[in-house]
mmCIF file with all atom_site columns, C-alpha atoms in Angstrom:
data_model
loop_
_atom_site.group_PDB
_atom_site.id
_atom_site.type_symbol
_atom_site.label_atom_id
_atom_site.label_alt_id
_atom_site.label_comp_id
_atom_site.label_asym_id
_atom_site.label_entity_id
_atom_site.label_seq_id
_atom_site.pdbx_PDB_ins_code
_atom_site.Cartn_x
_atom_site.Cartn_y
_atom_site.Cartn_z
_atom_site.occupancy
_atom_site.B_iso_or_equiv
_atom_site.pdbx_formal_charge
_atom_site.auth_seq_id
_atom_site.auth_comp_id
_atom_site.auth_asym_id
_atom_site.auth_atom_id
_atom_site.pdbx_PDB_model_num
ATOM 1   C CA . LYS V 1 1   ? 93.037  82.995  80.568  1.00 59.00 ? 15  LYS V CA 1
ATOM 2   C CA . LYS V 1 2   ? 91.880  86.197  79.048  1.00 63.00 ? 16  LYS V CA 1
ATOM 3   C CA . LYS V 1 3   ? 94.723  88.833  78.464  1.00 64.00 ? 17  LYS V CA 1
ATOM 4   C CA . LYS V 1 4   ? 94.396  92.204  80.099  1.00 59.00 ? 18  LYS V CA 1
ATOM 5   C CA . LYS V 1 5   ? 93.291  94.688  77.256  1.00 59.00 ? 19  LYS V CA 1
ATOM 6   C CA . ARG V 1 6   ? 96.062  97.325  77.143  1.00 54.00 ? 20  ARG V CA 1
ATOM 7   C CA . THR V 1 7   ? 94.920  100.883 77.045  1.00 51.00 ? 21  THR V CA 1
ATOM 8   C CA . LYS V 1 8   ? 96.377  103.956 75.221  1.00 51.00 ? 22  LYS V CA 1
ATOM 9   C CA . ALA V 1 9   ? 97.431  105.349 78.648  1.00 49.00 ? 23  ALA V CA 1
ATOM 10  C CA . HIS V 1 10  ? 99.107  102.034 79.604  1.00 51.00 ? 24  HIS V CA 1
ATOM 11  C CA . LEU V 1 11  ? 101.126 102.074 76.409  1.00 49.00 ? 25  LEU V CA 1
ATOM 12  C CA . SER V 1 12  ? 102.228 105.418 76.874  1.00 56.00 ? 26  SER V CA 1
ATOM 13  C CA . GLN V 1 13  ? 103.865 105.078 80.231  1.00 72.00 ? 27  GLN V CA 1
ATOM 14  C CA . LYS V 1 14  ? 107.532 105.321 80.134  1.00 81.00 ? 28  LYS V CA 1
ATOM 15  C CA . PRO V 1 15  ? 110.051 103.839 82.761  1.00 85.00 ? 29  PRO V CA 1
ATOM 16  C CA . VAL V 1 16  ? 110.824 106.330 85.455  1.00 86.00 ? 30  VAL V CA 1
ATOM 17  C CA . ALA V 1 17  ? 113.714 106.262 87.923  1.00 89.00 ? 31  ALA V CA 1
ATOM 18  C CA . ILE V 1 18  ? 112.408 105.388 91.557  1.00 91.00 ? 32  ILE V CA 1
ATOM 19  C CA . GLU V 1 19  ? 114.245 108.356 92.936  1.00 91.00 ? 33  GLU V CA 1
ATOM 20  C CA . LYS V 1 20  ? 111.960 110.684 90.829  1.00 92.00 ? 34  LYS V CA 1
ATOM 21  C CA . LEU V 1 21  ? 108.796 108.989 92.345  1.00 92.00 ? 35  LEU V CA 1
ATOM 22  C CA . SER V 1 22  ? 107.195 111.416 95.127  1.00 93.00 ? 36  SER V CA 1
ATOM 23  C CA . LYS V 1 23  ? 105.849 110.743 98.275  1.00 94.00 ? 37  LYS V CA 1
ATOM 24  C CA . GLN V 1 24  ? 102.321 111.409 96.840  1.00 93.00 ? 38  GLN V CA 1
ATOM 25  C CA . TYR V 1 25  ? 102.998 108.819 94.315  1.00 92.00 ? 39  TYR V CA 1
ATOM 26  C CA . PHE V 1 26  ? 103.629 106.080 96.665  1.00 93.00 ? 40  PHE V CA 1
ATOM 27  C CA . GLU V 1 27  ? 100.808 107.199 99.037  1.00 93.00 ? 41  GLU V CA 1
ATOM 28  C CA . GLU V 1 28  ? 98.308  107.116 96.098  1.00 91.00 ? 42  GLU V CA 1
ATOM 29  C CA . MET V 1 29  ? 99.358  103.453 95.200  1.00 89.00 ? 43  MET V CA 1
ATOM 30  C CA . LYS V 1 30  ? 97.925  102.344 98.591  1.00 91.00 ? 44  LYS V CA 1
ATOM 31  C CA . ALA V 1 31  ? 99.976  99.228  98.304  1.00 93.00 ? 45  ALA V CA 1
ATOM 32  C CA . ILE V 1 32  ? 99.713  96.694  101.112 1.00 95.00 ? 46  ILE V CA 1
ATOM 33  C CA . VAL V 1 33  ? 103.122 94.792  100.267 1.00 96.00 ? 47  VAL V CA 1
ATOM 34  C CA . TRP V 1 34  ? 106.426 96.269  98.917  1.00 95.00 ? 48  TRP V CA 1
ATOM 35  C CA . MET V 1 35  ? 109.082 93.944  97.687  1.00 94.00 ? 49  MET V CA 1
ATOM 36  C CA . MET V 1 36  ? 112.572 95.523  97.526  1.00 90.00 ? 50  MET V CA 1
ATOM 37  C CA . SER V 1 37  ? 115.926 94.662  96.815  1.00 86.00 ? 51  SER V CA 1
ATOM 38  C CA . PRO V 1 38  ? 118.767 96.949  97.399  1.00 83.00 ? 52  PRO V CA 1
ATOM 39  C CA . PRO V 1 39  ? 121.487 97.052  94.754  1.00 83.00 ? 53  PRO V CA 1
ATOM 40  C CA . CYS V 1 40  ? 124.224 94.306  95.518  1.00 83.00 ? 54  CYS V CA 1
ATOM 41  C CA . GLN V 1 41  ? 127.206 95.973  93.853  1.00 84.00 ? 55  GLN V CA 1
ATOM 42  C CA . PRO V 1 42  ? 127.784 98.709  96.720  1.00 83.00 ? 56  PRO V CA 1
ATOM 43  C CA . HIS V 1 43  ? 127.626 95.927  99.316  1.00 74.00 ? 57  HIS V CA 1
ATOM 44  C CA . THR V 1 44  ? 129.660 92.973  97.766  1.00 71.00 ? 58  THR V CA 1
ATOM 45  C CA . ARG V 1 45  ? 132.935 92.020  99.517  1.00 63.00 ? 59  ARG V CA 1
ATOM 46  C CA . GLN V 1 46  ? 134.751 92.271  96.493  1.00 62.00 ? 60  GLN V CA 1
ATOM 47  C CA . HIS V 1 47  ? 135.751 95.866  96.805  1.00 60.00 ? 61  HIS V CA 1
ATOM 48  C CA . ASP V 1 48  ? 137.560 97.908  99.622  1.00 65.00 ? 62  ASP V CA 1
ATOM 49  C CA . ASN V 1 49  ? 135.235 100.853 100.121 1.00 66.00 ? 63  ASN V CA 1
ATOM 50  C CA . GLN V 1 50  ? 132.630 98.994  102.202 1.00 66.00 ? 64  GLN V CA 1
ATOM 51  C CA . THR V 1 51  ? 131.785 102.184 104.111 1.00 74.00 ? 65  THR V CA 1
ATOM 52  C CA . GLU V 1 52  ? 130.980 104.340 100.858 1.00 82.00 ? 66  GLU V CA 1
ATOM 53  C CA . ASP V 1 53  ? 127.833 101.846 99.959  1.00 87.00 ? 67  ASP V CA 1
ATOM 54  C CA . ILE V 1 54  ? 125.555 104.825 101.112 1.00 88.00 ? 68  ILE V CA 1
ATOM 55  C CA . ASN V 1 55  ? 127.141 107.326 98.484  1.00 89.00 ? 69  ASN V CA 1
ATOM 56  C CA . ASP V 1 56  ? 127.435 104.962 95.565  1.00 88.00 ? 70  ASP V CA 1
ATOM 57  C CA . PRO V 1 57  ? 125.133 106.367 92.853  1.00 89.00 ? 71  PRO V CA 1
ATOM 58  C CA . ARG V 1 58  ? 123.493 102.748 92.532  1.00 88.00 ? 72  ARG V CA 1
ATOM 59  C CA . SER V 1 59  ? 122.141 103.034 96.124  1.00 90.00 ? 73  SER V CA 1
ATOM 60  C CA . LYS V 1 60  ? 120.233 106.357 95.130  1.00 92.00 ? 74  LYS V CA 1
ATOM 61  C CA . SER V 1 61  ? 116.691 104.583 94.630  1.00 92.00 ? 75  SER V CA 1
ATOM 62  C CA . PHE V 1 62  ? 117.145 102.579 97.809  1.00 93.00 ? 76  PHE V CA 1
ATOM 63  C CA . ILE V 1 63  ? 118.070 105.806 99.972  1.00 94.00 ? 77  ILE V CA 1
ATOM 64  C CA . HIS V 1 64  ? 115.055 107.366 98.217  1.00 96.00 ? 78  HIS V CA 1
ATOM 65  C CA . ILE V 1 65  ? 112.705 104.811 99.191  1.00 95.00 ? 79  ILE V CA 1
ATOM 66  C CA . CYS V 1 66  ? 113.911 105.069 103.000 1.00 95.00 ? 80  CYS V CA 1
ATOM 67  C CA . ASP V 1 67  ? 113.466 108.709 102.940 1.00 96.00 ? 81  ASP V CA 1
ATOM 68  C CA . VAL V 1 68  ? 109.832 108.337 101.400 1.00 96.00 ? 82  VAL V CA 1
ATOM 69  C CA . ILE V 1 69  ? 108.881 105.783 104.043 1.00 96.00 ? 83  ILE V CA 1
ATOM 70  C CA . LYS V 1 70  ? 110.372 108.258 107.045 1.00 96.00 ? 84  LYS V CA 1
ATOM 71  C CA . SER V 1 71  ? 107.920 111.065 105.385 1.00 96.00 ? 85  SER V CA 1
ATOM 72  C CA . MET V 1 72  ? 104.770 108.805 104.651 1.00 95.00 ? 86  MET V CA 1
ATOM 73  C CA . GLU V 1 73  ? 101.589 109.154 106.938 1.00 91.00 ? 87  GLU V CA 1
ATOM 74  C CA . PHE V 1 74  ? 101.315 105.975 108.944 1.00 92.00 ? 88  PHE V CA 1
ATOM 75  C CA . HIS V 1 75  ? 98.034  105.150 107.260 1.00 92.00 ? 89  HIS V CA 1
ATOM 76  C CA . ALA V 1 76  ? 99.587  105.178 103.958 1.00 93.00 ? 90  ALA V CA 1
ATOM 77  C CA . LEU V 1 77  ? 102.413 102.879 104.597 1.00 95.00 ? 91  LEU V CA 1
ATOM 78  C CA . PRO V 1 78  ? 102.448 99.352  103.304 1.00 96.00 ? 92  PRO V CA 1
ATOM 79  C CA . LYS V 1 79  ? 101.530 96.779  105.922 1.00 96.00 ? 93  LYS V CA 1
ATOM 80  C CA . ILE V 1 80  ? 104.479 94.384  104.774 1.00 96.00 ? 94  ILE V CA 1
ATOM 81  C CA . ILE V 1 81  ? 107.649 95.287  103.402 1.00 96.00 ? 95  ILE V CA 1
ATOM 82  C CA . MET V 1 82  ? 109.911 92.315  102.187 1.00 95.00 ? 96  MET V CA 1
ATOM 83  C CA . LEU V 1 83  ? 113.588 93.419  101.915 1.00 93.00 ? 97  LEU V CA 1
ATOM 84  C CA . GLU V 1 84  ? 116.089 91.052  100.325 1.00 89.00 ? 98  GLU V CA 1
ATOM 85  C CA . ASN V 1 85  ? 119.356 90.804  102.331 1.00 83.00 ? 99  ASN V CA 1
ATOM 86  C CA . VAL V 1 86  ? 121.876 90.857  99.653  1.00 82.00 ? 100 VAL V CA 1
ATOM 87  C CA . ILE V 1 87  ? 125.527 89.689  100.534 1.00 81.00 ? 101 ILE V CA 1
ATOM 88  C CA . GLY V 1 88  ? 127.055 92.346  102.688 1.00 81.00 ? 102 GLY V CA 1
ATOM 89  C CA . PHE V 1 89  ? 123.973 94.442  103.322 1.00 86.00 ? 103 PHE V CA 1
ATOM 90  C CA . GLU V 1 90  ? 123.290 93.527  106.661 1.00 86.00 ? 104 GLU V CA 1
ATOM 91  C CA . ASN V 1 91  ? 126.498 95.148  107.841 1.00 85.00 ? 105 ASN V CA 1
ATOM 92  C CA . SER V 1 92  ? 126.156 98.296  105.551 1.00 88.00 ? 106 SER V CA 1
ATOM 93  C CA . ASN V 1 93  ? 125.627 101.945 106.233 1.00 90.00 ? 107 ASN V CA 1
ATOM 94  C CA . SER V 1 94  ? 122.758 101.530 103.944 1.00 90.00 ? 108 SER V CA 1
ATOM 95  C CA . CYS V 1 95  ? 121.123 98.776  106.178 1.00 91.00 ? 109 CYS V CA 1
ATOM 96  C CA . LYS V 1 96  ? 121.700 101.183 109.223 1.00 93.00 ? 110 LYS V CA 1
ATOM 97  C CA . TYR V 1 97  ? 119.823 104.039 107.281 1.00 94.00 ? 111 TYR V CA 1
ATOM 98  C CA . TRP V 1 98  ? 117.163 101.610 106.309 1.00 94.00 ? 112 TRP V CA 1
ATOM 99  C CA . ARG V 1 99  ? 116.499 100.750 110.150 1.00 94.00 ? 113 ARG V CA 1
ATOM 100 C CA . ARG V 1 100 ? 116.396 104.350 111.038 1.00 95.00 ? 114 ARG V CA 1
ATOM 101 C CA . SER V 1 101 ? 113.795 104.875 108.461 1.00 94.00 ? 115 SER V CA 1
ATOM 102 C CA . LEU V 1 102 ? 111.224 102.334 109.889 1.00 90.00 ? 116 LEU V CA 1
#
């Protein structure tokens, strides 16, 4: 297999927090498939504040993606979104927010 040649622009890219990516960024990607995994810590059964999952700072990126989906033009949405069901997510406020976003 040939290795992809890395360009100078590729090497200068720095990691960016998902919640800083704009709707325009996602629309310009024109992705057909999105694979998502909400953070498991806010949804685990090992703590008492199960109703606070949506306010947990670790959920910021997931909530941002939900908001982006709600605001995107239909033609720009991915055709398939795969979402991992981490333990406890199915009964969480984050899951309810996700369903309202679709």
